[in-house]
Short mmCIF file of C-alpha atoms in Angstrom, two decimals:
data_model
loop_
_atom_site.label_atom_id
_atom_site.label_comp_id
_atom_site.label_asym_id
_atom_site.label_seq_id
_atom_site.Cartn_x
_atom_site.Cartn_y
_atom_site.Cartn_z
CA MET A 11 -124.64 -22.05 -8.16
CA ASN A 12 -125.73 -18.46 -7.49
CA THR A 13 -122.38 -17.11 -8.68
CA MET A 14 -122.55 -19.11 -11.91
CA VAL A 15 -126.13 -17.97 -12.57
CA ARG A 16 -125.25 -14.34 -11.84
CA LEU A 17 -122.24 -14.41 -14.18
CA SER A 18 -124.31 -16.01 -16.92
CA ILE A 19 -127.07 -13.42 -16.56
CA GLU A 20 -124.53 -10.58 -16.60
CA ALA A 21 -122.93 -12.01 -19.75
CA ILE A 22 -126.29 -12.26 -21.52
CA SER A 23 -127.13 -8.69 -20.48
CA LYS A 24 -123.86 -7.52 -21.98
CA TYR A 25 -124.57 -9.35 -25.25
CA LEU A 26 -127.90 -7.54 -25.48
CA LYS A 27 -126.28 -4.21 -24.63
CA ASP A 28 -123.61 -4.67 -27.29
CA SER A 29 -126.09 -5.77 -29.95
CA ASN A 30 -128.23 -2.67 -29.44
CA LYS A 31 -125.18 -0.41 -29.46
CA LEU A 32 -123.98 -1.91 -32.75
CA PHE A 33 -127.45 -1.61 -34.28
CA TYR A 34 -127.51 2.16 -33.67
CA GLU A 35 -123.92 2.50 -34.81
CA ASP A 36 -125.00 0.89 -38.08
CA ILE A 37 -127.94 3.28 -38.42
CA TYR A 38 -125.93 6.42 -37.76
CA GLY A 39 -122.76 5.29 -39.54
CA GLN A 40 -120.51 5.60 -36.49
CA SER A 41 -119.11 2.08 -36.11
CA SER A 42 -115.52 0.93 -36.29
CA TYR A 43 -116.76 -2.40 -37.66
CA GLU A 44 -117.12 -2.92 -41.39
CA ASP A 45 -120.45 -4.70 -40.82
CA PRO A 46 -121.78 -3.84 -37.33
CA LEU A 47 -125.06 -5.66 -37.99
CA GLU A 48 -123.18 -8.91 -38.49
CA VAL A 49 -121.48 -8.46 -35.12
CA ALA A 50 -124.84 -7.57 -33.54
CA ARG A 51 -126.29 -10.76 -35.01
CA TYR A 52 -123.46 -12.73 -33.39
CA TYR A 53 -124.19 -11.25 -29.94
CA ILE A 54 -127.93 -11.89 -30.22
CA ASP A 55 -127.24 -15.49 -31.18
CA LYS A 56 -124.94 -15.86 -28.16
CA ALA A 57 -127.64 -14.40 -25.90
CA PHE A 58 -130.22 -16.90 -27.16
CA ILE A 59 -127.89 -19.88 -26.79
CA GLU A 60 -126.55 -18.96 -23.36
CA LEU A 61 -130.03 -18.32 -21.97
CA LEU A 62 -131.18 -21.67 -23.34
CA VAL A 63 -128.25 -23.35 -21.61
CA LEU A 64 -129.09 -21.55 -18.37
CA MET A 65 -132.75 -22.56 -18.57
CA ASP A 66 -131.72 -26.16 -19.15
CA PHE A 67 -129.35 -26.01 -16.18
CA LEU A 68 -132.16 -24.65 -13.98
CA LYS A 69 -134.51 -27.37 -15.31
CA LEU A 70 -137.09 -24.86 -16.56
CA GLU A 71 -138.47 -27.33 -19.09
CA ASN A 72 -141.62 -25.49 -20.19
CA THR A 73 -139.87 -22.13 -20.37
CA TYR A 74 -136.96 -23.73 -22.22
CA SER A 75 -139.33 -25.13 -24.89
CA GLU A 76 -141.14 -21.81 -25.26
CA PHE A 77 -137.89 -19.86 -25.53
CA LYS A 78 -136.47 -22.33 -28.05
CA GLU A 79 -139.54 -21.74 -30.25
CA LEU A 80 -138.84 -18.02 -30.03
CA TYR A 81 -135.22 -18.64 -31.08
CA ASN A 82 -136.35 -20.69 -34.09
CA LYS A 83 -138.85 -17.99 -35.02
CA ALA A 84 -136.16 -15.30 -34.78
CA LYS A 85 -133.93 -17.23 -37.17
CA SER A 86 -136.74 -17.87 -39.64
CA VAL A 87 -137.89 -14.30 -40.33
CA LYS A 88 -136.47 -12.51 -43.35
CA GLU A 89 -134.13 -10.18 -41.43
CA GLY A 90 -133.20 -12.93 -38.99
CA LEU A 91 -131.75 -12.10 -35.59
CA THR A 92 -131.35 -8.42 -36.45
CA TYR A 93 -135.03 -7.94 -37.33
CA SER A 94 -136.12 -4.43 -36.37
CA GLU A 95 -139.35 -2.49 -36.09
CA MET A 96 -140.20 1.19 -35.92
CA GLY A 97 -140.48 2.73 -32.46
CA THR A 98 -141.84 6.14 -31.50
CA ASP A 99 -138.82 8.04 -32.81
CA GLU A 100 -136.47 5.48 -34.30
CA PRO A 101 -136.19 1.78 -35.15
CA TYR A 102 -135.21 -0.81 -32.57
CA LEU A 103 -134.08 -4.44 -32.53
CA VAL A 104 -136.96 -6.76 -31.68
CA TRP A 105 -135.26 -9.89 -30.37
CA PRO A 106 -133.06 -8.35 -27.65
CA GLY A 107 -136.24 -6.98 -26.07
CA GLU A 108 -137.90 -10.39 -26.20
CA ILE A 109 -134.81 -12.08 -24.78
CA ARG A 110 -134.68 -9.58 -21.92
CA LYS A 111 -138.23 -10.48 -20.85
CA TYR A 112 -137.15 -14.07 -20.27
CA LEU A 113 -133.85 -12.98 -18.76
CA ILE A 114 -135.63 -10.83 -16.17
CA ALA A 115 -137.93 -13.74 -15.32
CA VAL A 116 -134.97 -16.07 -14.79
CA ALA A 117 -133.21 -13.40 -12.72
CA ASN A 118 -136.29 -13.00 -10.53
CA ILE A 119 -136.73 -16.69 -9.74
CA THR A 120 -133.02 -17.05 -8.96
CA ASN A 121 -132.97 -13.86 -6.87
CA THR A 122 -130.34 -12.31 -9.15
CA GLU A 123 -130.07 -8.53 -9.41
CA ILE A 124 -129.78 -7.18 -12.97
CA GLU A 125 -131.77 -3.97 -12.72
CA ASN A 126 -128.78 -1.74 -12.01
CA PHE A 127 -126.97 -3.02 -15.10
CA GLN A 128 -129.94 -2.23 -17.32
CA ILE A 129 -130.53 1.21 -15.86
CA SER A 130 -126.88 2.12 -16.46
CA GLN A 131 -127.26 1.06 -20.07
CA ASP A 132 -130.39 3.21 -20.37
CA LEU A 133 -128.38 6.19 -19.15
CA ILE A 134 -125.63 5.56 -21.69
CA GLU A 135 -128.09 5.23 -24.56
CA ILE A 136 -129.97 8.39 -23.51
CA ILE A 137 -126.71 10.35 -23.57
CA ARG A 138 -125.59 8.73 -26.82
CA HIS A 139 -128.81 9.68 -28.59
CA SER A 140 -128.87 13.19 -27.11
CA ILE A 141 -126.41 14.30 -29.81
CA TYR A 142 -129.30 15.06 -32.16
CA SER A 143 -131.00 17.31 -29.62
CA ILE A 144 -127.95 19.21 -28.46
CA LEU A 145 -126.98 19.95 -32.08
CA ASP A 146 -130.50 20.72 -33.33
CA ASN A 147 -130.33 24.11 -35.05
CA ASN A 148 -134.03 24.58 -34.33
CA LEU A 149 -133.15 24.68 -30.63
CA PHE A 150 -129.67 26.21 -30.61
CA GLU A 151 -127.97 28.74 -32.85
CA CYS A 152 -124.72 26.79 -32.83
CA PRO A 153 -123.08 23.66 -31.38
CA PRO A 154 -121.76 23.75 -27.80
CA ALA A 155 -118.88 26.22 -27.63
CA ASN A 156 -117.30 24.88 -24.46
CA GLU A 157 -117.55 22.22 -21.77
CA LEU A 158 -120.08 24.14 -19.67
CA GLU A 159 -122.48 24.60 -22.59
CA PHE A 160 -122.16 20.91 -23.42
CA GLN A 161 -122.84 19.94 -19.81
CA THR A 162 -125.85 22.26 -19.56
CA ARG A 163 -127.49 20.79 -22.66
CA ILE A 164 -126.95 17.19 -21.54
CA GLU A 165 -128.20 17.93 -18.03
CA SER A 166 -131.38 19.51 -19.39
CA ILE A 167 -132.17 16.17 -21.05
CA LEU A 168 -131.17 14.01 -18.08
CA LYS A 169 -133.27 16.07 -15.67
CA CYS A 170 -136.40 15.08 -17.59
CA VAL A 171 -135.61 11.39 -17.18
CA TYR A 172 -133.94 11.42 -13.76
CA PRO A 173 -135.64 14.04 -11.52
CA ASP A 174 -133.09 13.38 -8.76
CA MET A 175 -130.19 14.50 -10.96
CA LEU A 176 -127.75 16.80 -9.16
CA HIS A 177 -125.55 19.51 -10.64
CA GLU A 178 -122.04 19.33 -9.16
CA PRO A 179 -122.92 16.89 -6.35
CA THR A 180 -120.78 16.54 -3.25
CA ILE A 181 -119.00 13.29 -2.42
CA SER A 182 -118.13 12.03 1.03
CA LYS A 183 -114.38 11.70 0.42
CA GLN A 184 -113.56 14.83 -1.54
CA ILE A 185 -110.21 14.81 -3.33
CA LYS A 186 -108.34 18.04 -4.00
CA SER A 187 -109.12 19.55 -7.44
CA PHE A 188 -111.78 16.91 -8.14
CA ARG A 189 -115.44 17.92 -8.33
CA PRO A 190 -117.88 15.79 -10.39
CA ASP A 191 -120.11 17.62 -12.86
CA THR A 192 -123.33 15.62 -12.51
CA GLY A 193 -124.68 13.00 -10.15
CA ILE A 194 -127.72 10.73 -10.34
CA PRO A 195 -128.28 9.32 -6.82
CA SER A 196 -130.83 6.71 -7.91
CA LEU A 197 -128.17 5.18 -10.18
CA LYS A 198 -125.26 5.92 -7.83
CA THR A 199 -123.59 7.38 -10.91
CA LEU A 200 -121.29 10.37 -11.31
CA ILE A 201 -120.85 11.99 -14.72
CA GLU A 202 -117.84 14.01 -15.85
CA TYR A 203 -117.92 16.00 -19.12
CA LYS A 204 -114.94 16.70 -21.37
CA TYR A 205 -114.70 18.99 -24.42
CA ILE A 206 -112.02 18.56 -27.09
CA SER A 207 -111.40 20.36 -30.37
CA ASN A 208 -107.95 19.07 -31.38
CA VAL A 209 -105.44 16.29 -30.77
CA ASN A 210 -103.64 18.24 -28.04
CA ASP A 211 -106.93 18.61 -26.17
CA SER A 212 -107.42 14.86 -26.34
CA LYS A 213 -104.02 14.28 -24.72
CA VAL A 214 -104.83 16.67 -21.89
CA VAL A 215 -108.24 15.08 -21.37
CA ALA A 216 -106.68 11.62 -21.31
CA ASP A 217 -104.49 12.72 -18.40
CA GLN A 218 -107.50 14.29 -16.68
CA ILE A 219 -109.51 11.09 -17.02
CA LEU A 220 -106.76 9.02 -15.45
CA ALA A 221 -106.54 11.51 -12.58
CA ASP A 222 -110.32 11.67 -12.14
CA THR A 223 -110.72 7.89 -11.98
CA ARG A 224 -108.49 7.96 -8.92
CA GLY A 225 -110.19 11.04 -7.54
CA TYR A 226 -113.40 9.66 -6.14
CA SER A 227 -114.24 7.17 -3.45
CA SER A 228 -117.71 7.00 -1.98
CA ASN A 229 -120.29 4.47 -0.88
CA ASP A 230 -122.98 6.75 -2.31
CA TRP A 231 -121.50 6.71 -5.82
CA ASN A 232 -120.26 3.44 -7.29
CA LYS A 233 -120.31 4.22 -11.03
CA PHE A 234 -118.48 6.82 -13.05
CA LEU A 235 -119.31 7.88 -16.61
CA PHE A 236 -117.17 10.14 -18.81
CA VAL A 237 -118.98 11.96 -21.62
CA ILE A 238 -116.64 13.44 -24.22
CA TYR A 239 -117.73 15.96 -26.84
CA GLU A 240 -115.39 16.36 -29.81
CA THR A 241 -115.95 19.22 -32.24
CA LYS A 242 -114.72 16.98 -35.05
CA ARG A 243 -113.54 13.40 -35.44
CA ILE A 244 -110.47 13.20 -33.21
CA LYS A 245 -110.34 9.97 -31.22
CA HIS A 246 -112.63 6.96 -31.53
CA GLU A 247 -114.58 5.75 -28.51
CA LYS A 248 -112.88 2.35 -28.66
CA ASP A 249 -109.50 4.08 -28.24
CA TRP A 250 -110.72 5.85 -25.12
CA ARG A 251 -111.99 2.53 -23.77
CA GLN A 252 -108.63 0.97 -24.48
CA LEU A 253 -107.02 3.75 -22.46
CA LEU A 254 -109.18 2.77 -19.48
CA ARG A 255 -108.28 -0.88 -19.92
CA ASN A 256 -104.56 -0.20 -20.25
CA CYS A 257 -104.57 1.73 -17.01
CA ASP A 258 -106.48 -1.00 -15.20
CA THR A 259 -109.35 1.26 -14.19
CA ALA A 260 -112.37 -0.16 -12.41
CA ARG A 261 -115.08 -2.07 -14.24
CA ASN A 262 -117.69 0.43 -13.03
CA ILE A 263 -116.17 3.22 -15.14
CA ASP A 264 -117.48 3.81 -18.66
CA ILE A 265 -117.07 6.35 -21.43
CA VAL A 266 -119.22 7.79 -24.24
CA VAL A 267 -117.97 9.95 -27.12
CA LEU A 268 -120.27 12.36 -28.95
CA SER A 269 -119.06 14.01 -32.13
CA GLY A 270 -120.03 17.44 -33.40
CA GLU A 271 -119.57 16.22 -36.96
CA PRO A 272 -122.03 13.37 -37.53
CA LYS A 273 -121.02 11.04 -40.33
CA THR A 274 -123.38 11.40 -43.25
CA SER A 275 -123.87 8.52 -45.61
CA LYS A 276 -126.60 7.31 -47.90
CA LYS A 277 -127.22 4.40 -45.56
CA ALA A 278 -127.48 6.63 -42.51
CA LYS A 279 -129.85 9.03 -44.23
CA LEU A 280 -132.13 6.22 -45.35
CA LYS A 281 -132.22 4.56 -41.95
CA SER A 282 -132.12 7.50 -39.57
CA LEU A 283 -135.54 8.60 -38.42
CA ASN A 284 -134.30 11.88 -37.06
CA LYS A 285 -135.47 14.45 -39.58
CA THR A 286 -133.38 17.33 -38.28
CA PHE A 287 -130.41 16.51 -40.47
CA GLN A 288 -132.56 15.78 -43.50
CA ARG A 289 -134.58 19.01 -43.62
CA LYS A 290 -133.69 21.46 -46.33
CA PRO A 291 -133.73 25.12 -45.24
CA LYS A 292 -136.63 27.12 -46.63
CA GLN A 293 -135.82 29.65 -49.30
CA PRO A 294 -136.79 33.28 -48.63
CA GLY A 295 -140.40 33.81 -49.60
CA SER A 296 -141.23 30.09 -49.71
CA ARG A 297 -144.15 28.57 -47.81
#
């Protein structure tokens, strides 16, 4: 039973992760889907249904009834399952957060570990949203000019969130020519940065990624995240992920692509709460 419960909880966690990712892709106009909100709605619905099934299986009758009321409420509001509210800096989906509260409770009573999964997702989202800070012309005169500059800007953000972050950490089984850029011991996660400015760069980086995924082996580090900065739209994140799948790389390896040319659209401008890209430069002599 424990294996079935664990797999169900992991699946629900992934539905929530994917729904949030699609929501922000819709806001910032960076999705490969024609209607990312519709896909997000599908994942949220799956999360509700699967958690209801799990509660029924575990005979959590009172919790099941309460959660079913929440599901009905979510479907009845005007925006439905993709209802969002305004957070401190940007909007967020309401129902995935509510679902996660119940999911954590079920995980606790079944002694199922899901914390590591969630923390990893937090790391990915922090890096994904850092694009607005590392390109902010109020902070930097220009975008990152090379891999080291890109790494330095990302690390300055991560250090605020993860005080144990290490620059160029050592690993127990060092492989020739492989040295990770960043390590976060509390997450057991290594981070490798890549910088590309043209198609040829992307081909070289693809080879490097395949070599790097075979270049580490350590009990202290069990997750590996690639963060790619492209100076312009070169290769979509889903294509990089497909590369990992085609080469049968481990499930604990992930990838994030940040672009130096954010897509601008009317929809993105209306929905994005980041004012940096909406400010008009002051004219000389203006107040």
